């Protein structure tokens, strides 16, 4: 049994239309994805914008309604809404992309970080203050920060306040949705290092969502590639980056700029080949609606949405 | 011999903050040749956009000192009316945020059409339309005829950025300034857009100033690289030299802080502290010194200047000779190396 299992998850949003506001169609934001997170590991969810990454993350934590499928956390079905919700709400937390808008600007740091504690634990004022100061120390902010407001911090510091909030209840799983995409390079390094440190310290599992493949490769053990609400490929970081099998993944990986100026020509040629293959094989790899087929295993860890034989 | 297109000499761009001017671009000297991509890298707040805006003459309230020669003519402080002529025809700019560049109330097709009309009124309306549709197609916009009739808010971020690029290259400018043109885009789209910029350079011999913090993009695109910190150029050199032997501590710190899909770092280097706000910038001594506090004070120069260490490779100051990361220092102590 996996730590977190997502089975055939679908999240369809209704499109309303006409004068009666009836549902005329659906956006199939997530359209049948299955994957398993291992405890203490980092699972990366990659894909271009609009491919359904955030919706997947939000559905797991209950921020988006699940259309069908299920999510099992440590053996408990957490799709069955309301039931045992409170207990897992403590265990699963989320970090958001934008450290500017995800913190309430009118609240002081102490209230921001203590908020989850107040919801779940009965602490005295003094205990609460100590806990918040410990958390701030953990994320590398001075204990005196507790009386400040979010605007008094830099972007990286704000993201760390967000992380302090997320780890306040000692969660087991953190869903990090583009946690460093809005940050400057040096700050990004700081937050990524920090996330790795607390992962070891607190034995955390991450679902790490990003469109930045450099960041994904740096952080993740396993990776799922999403396209139009479905998975096109899943494997270890090594399998995805060194031997991608689906034409979509191949094209994605080939598009990453190499940090070696000597490789320009080689890469240009390679991209041309990959793009040609992509165009030629497109109709084999995607159905009439341009959607990927189901995943088929090609090794214990590597799964690919290979063409249906027909 | 490379033909000079743009020469920036001792440029100083200052903003007024509480009755005092503070330089965001401080004594920058740079050249861009025809058929060349000059990349400018640095963290946010280092003055890259302020530099780009100075070249384009887009600052409304800044004090600009020094010279900006475009094909030999000084445009640093020319009248806006004259600059308007140059802009758009001979110079194009891609902005970091596509929304600042687009008029929300105007159809996409009309915006690009207008940019063309401003510099070329020999085309008939239908010829102009055809040209716009071609441009939209060129920047990879599906169904260009349809997008022609749409408004900016109806497009996704990636599509808007392509429209901005189409506008910037509409008149085949001799100089293109691209300010983080692909930062918010997915890699496959990024790759298409970088190809377009390369085409402009190859087909038109244009000079390109490419501002980015993505070192992969630099490695793929640049002929030369300038590293900017706190308003100053701290290192300039050709791309191979800079990637093989980066010298300035800031350049090396940047290189070590970025995760790369082809790299294998375990732990990223964190540059301590932040880029100071303009009014807090140290104006004497080394501006980067506060961010490498483990380096002995005495090692820094009083007034670091750019030295040419190899033909075409300039480094501000000499500290690089002694510079080490704390990790390296620790390791040496560990192995008992003196
Ligand atoms: N609340 C919503 N209502 C309707 N459509 C939505 C909603 N949230 C997301 N979508 C749509 O679902 C698709 C997937 O979005 P998202 O999960 O945000 O993608 P990603 O995070 O990969 O960029 C997109 O087409 C998006 O417009
Ligand atoms: N119009 C302005 N007025 C005052 N300060 C400004 C203005 N534009 C930029 N600055 C300041 O100048 C410095 C450089 O900014 P910018 O050129 O935008 O940096 P970059 O593009 O490298 O991120 C920053 O400290 C910024 O706050
Ligand atoms: S010695 Fe020089 S450039 Fe180097 S960090 Fe110091 S003064 Fe700066
Ligand atoms: Mg998202
Ligand atoms: Mg900028």
Tab-separated table of N, CA, C and O in Angstrom, chain A residues 83-182:
chain	number	residue	atom	x	y	z
A	83	UNK	N	-16.195	12.857	6.184
A	83	UNK	CA	-15.731	11.862	7.136
A	83	UNK	C	-14.324	12.193	7.577
A	83	UNK	O	-13.730	13.107	7.064
A	84	UNK	N	-13.742	11.549	8.436
A	84	UNK	CA	-12.387	11.724	8.958
A	84	UNK	C	-11.590	12.882	8.347
A	84	UNK	O	-10.384	12.847	8.262
A	85	UNK	N	-12.311	13.913	7.868
A	85	UNK	CA	-11.626	14.982	7.193
A	85	UNK	C	-10.621	15.716	8.094
A	85	UNK	O	-9.477	15.951	7.721
A	86	UNK	N	-11.069	16.056	9.294
A	86	UNK	CA	-10.236	16.847	10.201
A	86	UNK	C	-8.884	16.197	10.428
A	86	UNK	O	-7.860	16.871	10.428
A	87	UNK	N	-8.860	14.890	10.579
A	87	UNK	CA	-7.594	14.254	10.916
A	87	UNK	C	-6.599	14.362	9.763
A	87	UNK	O	-5.436	14.631	9.972
A	88	UNK	N	-7.084	14.189	8.537
A	88	UNK	CA	-6.084	14.284	7.469
A	88	UNK	C	-5.796	15.725	7.081
A	88	UNK	O	-4.759	16.028	6.534
A	89	UNK	N	-6.718	16.626	7.407
A	89	UNK	CA	-6.449	18.025	7.081
A	89	UNK	C	-5.208	18.533	7.812
A	89	UNK	O	-4.539	19.447	7.366
A	90	UNK	N	-4.937	17.931	8.955
A	90	UNK	CA	-3.721	18.264	9.689
A	90	UNK	C	-2.503	17.698	8.986
A	90	UNK	O	-1.441	18.298	8.965
A	91	UNK	N	-2.688	16.511	8.443
A	91	UNK	CA	-1.554	15.771	7.886
A	91	UNK	C	-1.135	16.233	6.493
A	91	UNK	O	-0.035	15.948	6.054
A	92	UNK	N	-2.041	16.867	5.779
A	92	UNK	CA	-1.712	17.306	4.417
A	92	UNK	C	-1.831	18.826	4.350
A	92	UNK	O	-2.872	19.391	4.684
A	93	UNK	N	-0.766	19.479	3.955
A	93	UNK	CA	-0.779	20.935	3.857
A	93	UNK	C	-0.337	21.358	2.466
A	93	UNK	O	0.231	20.571	1.722
A	94	UNK	N	-0.606	22.617	2.153
A	94	UNK	CA	-0.279	23.088	0.810
A	94	UNK	C	0.546	24.374	0.871
A	94	UNK	O	0.325	25.221	1.723
A	95	UNK	N	1.512	24.491	-0.032
A	95	UNK	CA	2.252	25.744	-0.199
A	95	UNK	C	1.909	26.283	-1.582
A	95	UNK	O	1.918	25.539	-2.557
A	96	UNK	N	1.618	27.580	-1.640
A	96	UNK	CA	1.157	28.154	-2.899
A	96	UNK	C	2.266	28.910	-3.619
A	96	UNK	O	3.278	29.260	-3.036
A	97	UNK	N	1.991	29.173	-4.881
A	97	UNK	CA	2.987	29.816	-5.732
A	97	UNK	C	3.367	31.217	-5.289
A	97	UNK	O	4.529	31.569	-5.223
A	98	UNK	N	2.353	32.009	-4.995
A	98	UNK	CA	2.608	33.432	-4.878
A	98	UNK	C	2.723	33.880	-3.427
A	98	UNK	O	1.727	34.022	-2.732
A	99	UNK	N	3.959	34.119	-2.953
A	99	UNK	CA	4.111	34.522	-1.555
A	99	UNK	C	3.561	35.925	-1.306
A	99	UNK	O	3.485	36.370	-0.180
A	100	UNK	N	3.160	36.629	-2.364
A	100	UNK	CA	2.636	37.975	-2.196
A	100	UNK	C	1.153	37.971	-1.902
A	100	UNK	O	0.665	38.731	-1.093
A	101	UNK	N	0.437	37.086	-2.572
A	101	UNK	CA	-1.003	37.133	-2.379
A	101	UNK	C	-1.520	36.014	-1.480
A	101	UNK	O	-2.666	36.034	-1.080
A	102	UNK	N	-0.669	35.038	-1.147
A	102	UNK	CA	-1.212	33.930	-0.360
A	102	UNK	C	-1.176	34.196	1.144
A	102	UNK	O	-1.676	33.400	1.921
A	103	UNK	N	-0.598	35.312	1.556
A	103	UNK	CA	-0.634	35.656	2.977
A	103	UNK	C	-1.513	36.892	3.165
A	103	UNK	O	-1.355	37.877	2.459
A	104	UNK	N	-2.405	36.846	4.133
A	104	UNK	CA	-3.265	37.983	4.404
A	104	UNK	C	-2.432	39.180	4.875
A	104	UNK	O	-1.768	39.120	5.906
A	105	UNK	N	-2.448	40.276	4.111
A	105	UNK	CA	-1.549	41.407	4.419
A	105	UNK	C	-1.903	42.119	5.718
A	105	UNK	O	-1.077	42.852	6.269
A	106	UNK	N	-3.112	41.893	6.218
A	106	UNK	CA	-3.529	42.623	7.429
A	106	UNK	C	-3.162	41.873	8.700
A	106	UNK	O	-3.394	42.356	9.806
A	107	UNK	N	-2.626	40.667	8.542
A	107	UNK	CA	-2.322	39.892	9.745
A	107	UNK	C	-0.835	39.903	10.049
A	107	UNK	O	-0.014	39.879	9.134
A	108	UNK	N	-0.521	39.907	11.328
A	108	UNK	CA	0.872	39.811	11.730
A	108	UNK	C	1.349	38.377	11.580
A	108	UNK	O	0.542	37.440	11.596
A	109	UNK	N	2.679	38.222	11.527
A	109	UNK	CA	3.261	36.902	11.344
A	109	UNK	C	2.779	35.924	12.419
A	109	UNK	O	2.437	34.783	12.126
A	110	UNK	N	2.706	36.399	13.658
A	110	UNK	CA	2.294	35.473	14.718
A	110	UNK	C	0.904	34.904	14.442
A	110	UNK	O	0.662	33.704	14.611
A	111	UNK	N	0.008	35.757	13.951
A	111	UNK	CA	-1.352	35.273	13.696
A	111	UNK	C	-1.405	34.379	12.463
A	111	UNK	O	-2.142	33.395	12.431
A	112	UNK	N	-0.602	34.736	11.470
A	112	UNK	CA	-0.571	33.924	10.252
A	112	UNK	C	-0.088	32.508	10.555
A	112	UNK	O	-0.686	31.521	10.130
A	113	UNK	N	1.004	32.433	11.298
A	113	UNK	CA	1.596	31.125	11.556
A	113	UNK	C	0.788	30.348	12.596
A	113	UNK	O	0.685	29.125	12.540
A	114	UNK	N	0.166	31.093	13.531
A	114	UNK	CA	-0.583	30.408	14.594
A	114	UNK	C	-1.950	29.934	14.131
A	114	UNK	O	-2.562	29.071	14.758
A	115	UNK	N	-2.420	30.481	13.007
A	115	UNK	CA	-3.778	30.168	12.555
A	115	UNK	C	-4.074	28.667	12.498
A	115	UNK	O	-5.043	28.207	13.109
A	116	UNK	N	-3.232	27.889	11.811
A	116	UNK	CA	-3.517	26.442	11.791
A	116	UNK	C	-3.467	25.826	13.187
A	116	UNK	O	-4.255	24.920	13.493
A	117	UNK	N	-2.574	26.339	14.055
A	117	UNK	CA	-2.490	25.796	15.415
A	117	UNK	C	-3.795	26.037	16.161
A	117	UNK	O	-4.309	25.170	16.862
A	118	UNK	N	-4.330	27.246	15.973
A	118	UNK	CA	-5.573	27.592	16.673
A	118	UNK	C	-6.729	26.719	16.218
A	118	UNK	O	-7.633	26.424	16.991
A	119	UNK	N	-6.689	26.313	14.945
A	119	UNK	CA	-7.773	25.474	14.444
A	119	UNK	C	-7.739	24.062	15.011
A	119	UNK	O	-8.750	23.393	15.076
A	120	UNK	N	-6.565	23.607	15.368
A	120	UNK	CA	-6.448	22.194	15.715
A	120	UNK	C	-5.955	21.926	17.127
A	120	UNK	O	-6.102	20.836	17.642
A	121	UNK	N	-5.295	22.887	17.741
A	121	UNK	CA	-4.733	22.617	19.061
A	121	UNK	C	-5.147	23.709	20.025
A	121	UNK	O	-5.280	24.854	19.655
A	122	UNK	N	-5.339	23.312	21.260
A	122	UNK	CA	-5.673	24.313	22.273
A	122	UNK	C	-4.386	24.660	23.017
A	122	UNK	O	-3.907	23.911	23.853
A	123	UNK	N	-3.833	25.807	22.677
A	123	UNK	CA	-2.588	26.215	23.311
A	123	UNK	C	-2.831	27.512	24.075
A	123	UNK	O	-3.651	28.329	23.671
A	124	UNK	N	-2.095	27.691	25.165
A	124	UNK	CA	-2.162	28.981	25.855
A	124	UNK	C	-1.424	30.001	25.008
A	124	UNK	O	-0.645	29.644	24.126
A	125	UNK	N	-1.660	31.284	25.261
A	125	UNK	CA	-0.974	32.359	24.530
A	125	UNK	C	0.530	32.155	24.525
A	125	UNK	O	1.203	32.333	23.513
A	126	UNK	N	1.019	31.788	25.707
A	126	UNK	CA	2.469	31.662	25.860
A	126	UNK	C	2.993	30.469	25.054
A	126	UNK	O	3.985	30.576	24.335
A	127	UNK	N	2.284	29.352	25.181
A	127	UNK	CA	2.691	28.156	24.421
A	127	UNK	C	2.687	28.441	22.924
A	127	UNK	O	3.586	28.047	22.190
A	128	UNK	N	1.629	29.142	22.522
A	128	UNK	CA	1.482	29.450	21.106
A	128	UNK	C	2.655	30.298	20.607
A	128	UNK	O	3.252	30.032	19.568
A	129	UNK	N	3.009	31.300	21.405
A	129	UNK	CA	4.093	32.189	21.034
A	129	UNK	C	5.406	31.407	20.905
A	129	UNK	O	6.168	31.606	19.962
A	130	UNK	N	5.616	30.510	21.823
A	130	UNK	CA	6.847	29.713	21.775
A	130	UNK	C	6.873	28.843	20.525
A	130	UNK	O	7.875	28.771	19.813
A	131	UNK	N	5.712	28.208	20.250
A	131	UNK	CA	5.645	27.356	19.055
A	131	UNK	C	5.928	28.162	17.787
A	131	UNK	O	6.671	27.732	16.907
A	132	UNK	N	5.318	29.341	17.688
A	132	UNK	CA	5.507	30.163	16.491
A	132	UNK	C	6.969	30.571	16.364
A	132	UNK	O	7.555	30.522	15.282
A	133	UNK	N	7.582	30.932	17.476
A	133	UNK	CA	8.989	31.328	17.416
A	133	UNK	C	9.874	30.154	17.004
A	133	UNK	O	10.810	30.324	16.234
A	134	UNK	N	9.536	28.971	17.490
A	134	UNK	CA	10.292	27.781	17.072
A	134	UNK	C	10.163	27.564	15.567
A	134	UNK	O	11.128	27.249	14.881
A	135	UNK	N	8.926	27.730	15.091
A	135	UNK	CA	8.684	27.526	13.656
A	135	UNK	C	9.446	28.546	12.822
A	135	UNK	O	10.026	28.212	11.795
A	136	UNK	N	9.457	29.779	13.283
A	136	UNK	CA	10.174	30.812	12.539
A	136	UNK	C	11.660	30.502	12.514
A	136	UNK	O	12.332	30.683	11.506
A	137	UNK	N	12.149	30.026	13.632
A	137	UNK	CA	13.564	29.674	13.688
A	137	UNK	C	13.856	28.556	12.694
A	137	UNK	O	14.854	28.583	11.980
A	138	UNK	N	12.937	27.596	12.643
A	138	UNK	CA	13.094	26.480	11.717
A	138	UNK	C	13.210	26.963	10.272
A	138	UNK	O	13.986	26.437	9.480
A	139	UNK	N	12.448	27.987	9.924
A	139	UNK	CA	12.504	28.479	8.547
A	139	UNK	C	13.509	29.622	8.395
A	139	UNK	O	13.554	30.295	7.371
A	140	UNK	N	14.312	29.844	9.421
A	140	UNK	CA	15.403	30.806	9.302
A	140	UNK	C	14.992	32.263	9.408
A	140	UNK	O	15.635	33.141	8.838
A	141	UNK	N	13.903	32.527	10.148
A	141	UNK	CA	13.517	33.925	10.375
A	141	UNK	C	13.698	34.225	11.863
A	141	UNK	O	13.521	33.353	12.700
A	142	UNK	N	14.042	35.470	12.168
A	142	UNK	CA	14.333	35.786	13.565
A	142	UNK	C	13.037	35.790	14.379
A	142	UNK	O	11.981	36.168	13.885
A	143	UNK	N	13.109	35.337	15.637
A	143	UNK	CA	11.923	35.265	16.491
A	143	UNK	C	11.262	36.633	16.682
A	143	UNK	O	10.068	36.714	16.947
A	144	UNK	N	12.032	37.697	16.505
A	144	UNK	CA	11.436	39.040	16.650
A	144	UNK	C	10.479	39.358	15.503
A	144	UNK	O	9.720	40.324	15.586
A	145	UNK	N	10.533	38.543	14.431
A	145	UNK	CA	9.670	38.813	13.279
A	145	UNK	C	8.188	38.680	13.595
A	145	UNK	O	7.364	39.116	12.793
A	146	UNK	N	7.854	38.087	14.709
A	146	UNK	CA	6.445	37.703	14.911
A	146	UNK	C	5.470	38.876	14.885
A	146	UNK	O	4.320	38.704	14.578
A	147	UNK	N	5.959	40.075	15.175
A	147	UNK	CA	5.023	41.196	15.205
A	147	UNK	C	4.956	41.960	13.887
A	147	UNK	O	4.210	42.912	13.751
A	148	UNK	N	5.716	41.495	12.902
A	148	UNK	CA	5.726	42.207	11.623
A	148	UNK	C	4.594	41.752	10.709
A	148	UNK	O	3.988	40.705	10.916
A	149	UNK	N	4.372	42.555	9.661
A	149	UNK	CA	3.367	42.236	8.645
A	149	UNK	C	4.062	41.708	7.388
A	149	UNK	O	5.240	42.010	7.163
A	150	UNK	N	3.324	40.939	6.575
A	150	UNK	CA	3.960	40.330	5.389
A	150	UNK	C	4.737	41.309	4.507
A	150	UNK	O	5.803	40.975	4.002
A	151	UNK	N	4.226	42.545	4.347
A	151	UNK	CA	4.906	43.454	3.407
A	151	UNK	C	6.291	43.851	3.897
A	151	UNK	O	7.080	44.397	3.148
A	152	UNK	N	6.582	43.582	5.161
A	152	UNK	CA	7.908	43.944	5.668
A	152	UNK	C	8.964	42.884	5.327
A	152	UNK	O	10.106	42.994	5.750
A	153	UNK	N	8.553	41.869	4.600
A	153	UNK	CA	9.494	40.800	4.257
A	153	UNK	C	9.746	40.730	2.757
A	153	UNK	O	8.903	41.140	1.960
A	154	UNK	N	10.898	40.162	2.393
A	154	UNK	CA	11.185	39.934	0.976
A	154	UNK	C	10.379	38.724	0.498
A	154	UNK	O	9.810	37.986	1.309
A	155	UNK	N	10.363	38.508	-0.798
A	155	UNK	CA	9.602	37.393	-1.373
A	155	UNK	C	10.007	36.045	-0.801
A	155	UNK	O	9.166	35.215	-0.480
A	156	UNK	N	11.311	35.835	-0.652
A	156	UNK	CA	11.801	34.567	-0.132
A	156	UNK	C	11.391	34.376	1.318
A	156	UNK	O	10.995	33.286	1.735
A	157	UNK	N	11.458	35.458	2.077
A	157	UNK	CA	11.057	35.381	3.481
A	157	UNK	C	9.570	35.097	3.591
A	157	UNK	O	9.134	34.301	4.415
A	158	UNK	N	8.800	35.728	2.708
A	158	UNK	CA	7.361	35.481	2.732
A	158	UNK	C	7.050	34.030	2.401
A	158	UNK	O	6.180	33.420	3.011
A	159	UNK	N	7.778	33.495	1.427
A	159	UNK	CA	7.530	32.100	1.082
A	159	UNK	C	7.875	31.221	2.282
A	159	UNK	O	7.218	30.214	2.524
A	160	UNK	N	8.894	31.617	3.044
A	160	UNK	CA	9.243	30.826	4.224
A	160	UNK	C	8.193	30.954	5.329
A	160	UNK	O	7.977	30.026	6.088
A	161	UNK	N	7.541	32.111	5.406
A	161	UNK	CA	6.431	32.232	6.354
A	161	UNK	C	5.325	31.257	5.939
A	161	UNK	O	4.750	30.554	6.765
A	162	UNK	N	5.070	31.189	4.627
A	162	UNK	CA	4.087	30.244	4.101
A	162	UNK	C	4.457	28.806	4.472
A	162	UNK	O	3.598	27.997	4.812
A	163	UNK	N	5.743	28.513	4.411
A	163	UNK	CA	6.194	27.165	4.754
A	163	UNK	C	6.045	26.930	6.254
A	163	UNK	O	5.599	25.865	6.693
A	164	UNK	N	6.371	27.936	7.068
A	164	UNK	CA	6.220	27.802	8.523
A	164	UNK	C	4.769	27.466	8.863
A	164	UNK	O	4.483	26.597	9.688
A	165	UNK	N	3.853	28.145	8.195
A	165	UNK	CA	2.435	27.876	8.375
A	165	UNK	C	2.094	26.442	7.994
A	165	UNK	O	1.363	25.755	8.688
A	166	UNK	N	2.652	26.027	6.852
A	166	UNK	CA	2.331	24.696	6.350
A	166	UNK	C	2.881	23.595	7.260
A	166	UNK	O	2.272	22.543	7.405
A	167	UNK	N	4.029	23.837	7.895
A	167	UNK	CA	4.608	22.762	8.726
A	167	UNK	C	4.190	22.862	10.188
A	167	UNK	O	4.556	22.012	10.994
A	168	UNK	N	3.402	23.903	10.534
A	168	UNK	CA	3.035	24.148	11.935
A	168	UNK	C	2.431	22.920	12.614
A	168	UNK	O	2.699	22.642	13.774
A	169	UNK	N	1.622	22.179	11.880
A	169	UNK	CA	0.921	21.049	12.499
A	169	UNK	C	1.654	19.737	12.251
A	169	UNK	O	1.082	18.671	12.369
A	170	UNK	N	2.944	19.837	11.920
A	170	UNK	CA	3.741	18.657	11.624
A	170	UNK	C	3.032	17.733	10.634
A	170	UNK	O	2.710	16.586	10.935
A	171	UNK	N	2.778	18.234	9.451
A	171	UNK	CA	2.065	17.420	8.468
A	171	UNK	C	2.964	16.298	7.972
A	171	UNK	O	4.173	16.311	8.188
A	172	UNK	N	2.351	15.342	7.311
A	172	UNK	CA	3.121	14.251	6.720
A	172	UNK	C	3.363	14.496	5.243
A	172	UNK	O	4.319	14.028	4.665
A	173	UNK	N	2.416	15.205	4.630
A	173	UNK	CA	2.521	15.449	3.191
A	173	UNK	C	2.343	16.937	2.912
A	173	UNK	O	1.443	17.571	3.457
A	174	UNK	N	3.224	17.476	2.073
A	174	UNK	CA	3.050	18.863	1.648
A	174	UNK	C	2.893	18.903	0.129
A	174	UNK	O	3.691	18.327	-0.607
A	175	UNK	N	1.818	19.554	-0.299
A	175	UNK	CA	1.608	19.761	-1.722
A	175	UNK	C	2.132	21.154	-2.027
A	175	UNK	O	1.620	22.147	-1.524
A	176	UNK	N	3.206	21.221	-2.802
A	176	UNK	CA	3.840	22.507	-3.083
A	176	UNK	C	3.563	22.871	-4.529
A	176	UNK	O	4.070	22.238	-5.444
A	177	UNK	N	2.695	23.874	-4.730
A	177	UNK	CA	2.284	24.246	-6.081
A	177	UNK	C	3.138	25.412	-6.578
A	177	UNK	O	2.934	26.545	-6.183
A	178	UNK	N	4.102	25.131	-7.424
A	178	UNK	CA	5.022	26.138	-7.958
A	178	UNK	C	5.597	27.009	-6.830
A	178	UNK	O	5.528	28.239	-6.888
A	179	UNK	N	6.202	26.374	-5.815
A	179	UNK	CA	6.590	27.161	-4.637
A	179	UNK	C	7.691	28.176	-4.899
A	179	UNK	O	7.847	29.106	-4.126
A	180	UNK	N	8.472	28.005	-5.950
A	180	UNK	CA	9.564	28.957	-6.168
A	180	UNK	C	9.438	29.714	-7.489
A	180	UNK	O	10.323	30.477	-7.850
A	181	UNK	N	8.317	29.520	-8.193
A	181	UNK	CA	8.211	30.115	-9.526
A	181	UNK	C	8.179	31.640	-9.497
A	181	UNK	O	8.553	32.283	-10.454
A	182	UNK	N	7.724	32.217	-8.367
A	182	UNK	CA	7.633	33.683	-8.325
A	182	UNK	C	8.875	34.290	-7.674
A	182	UNK	O	8.922	35.482	-7.425
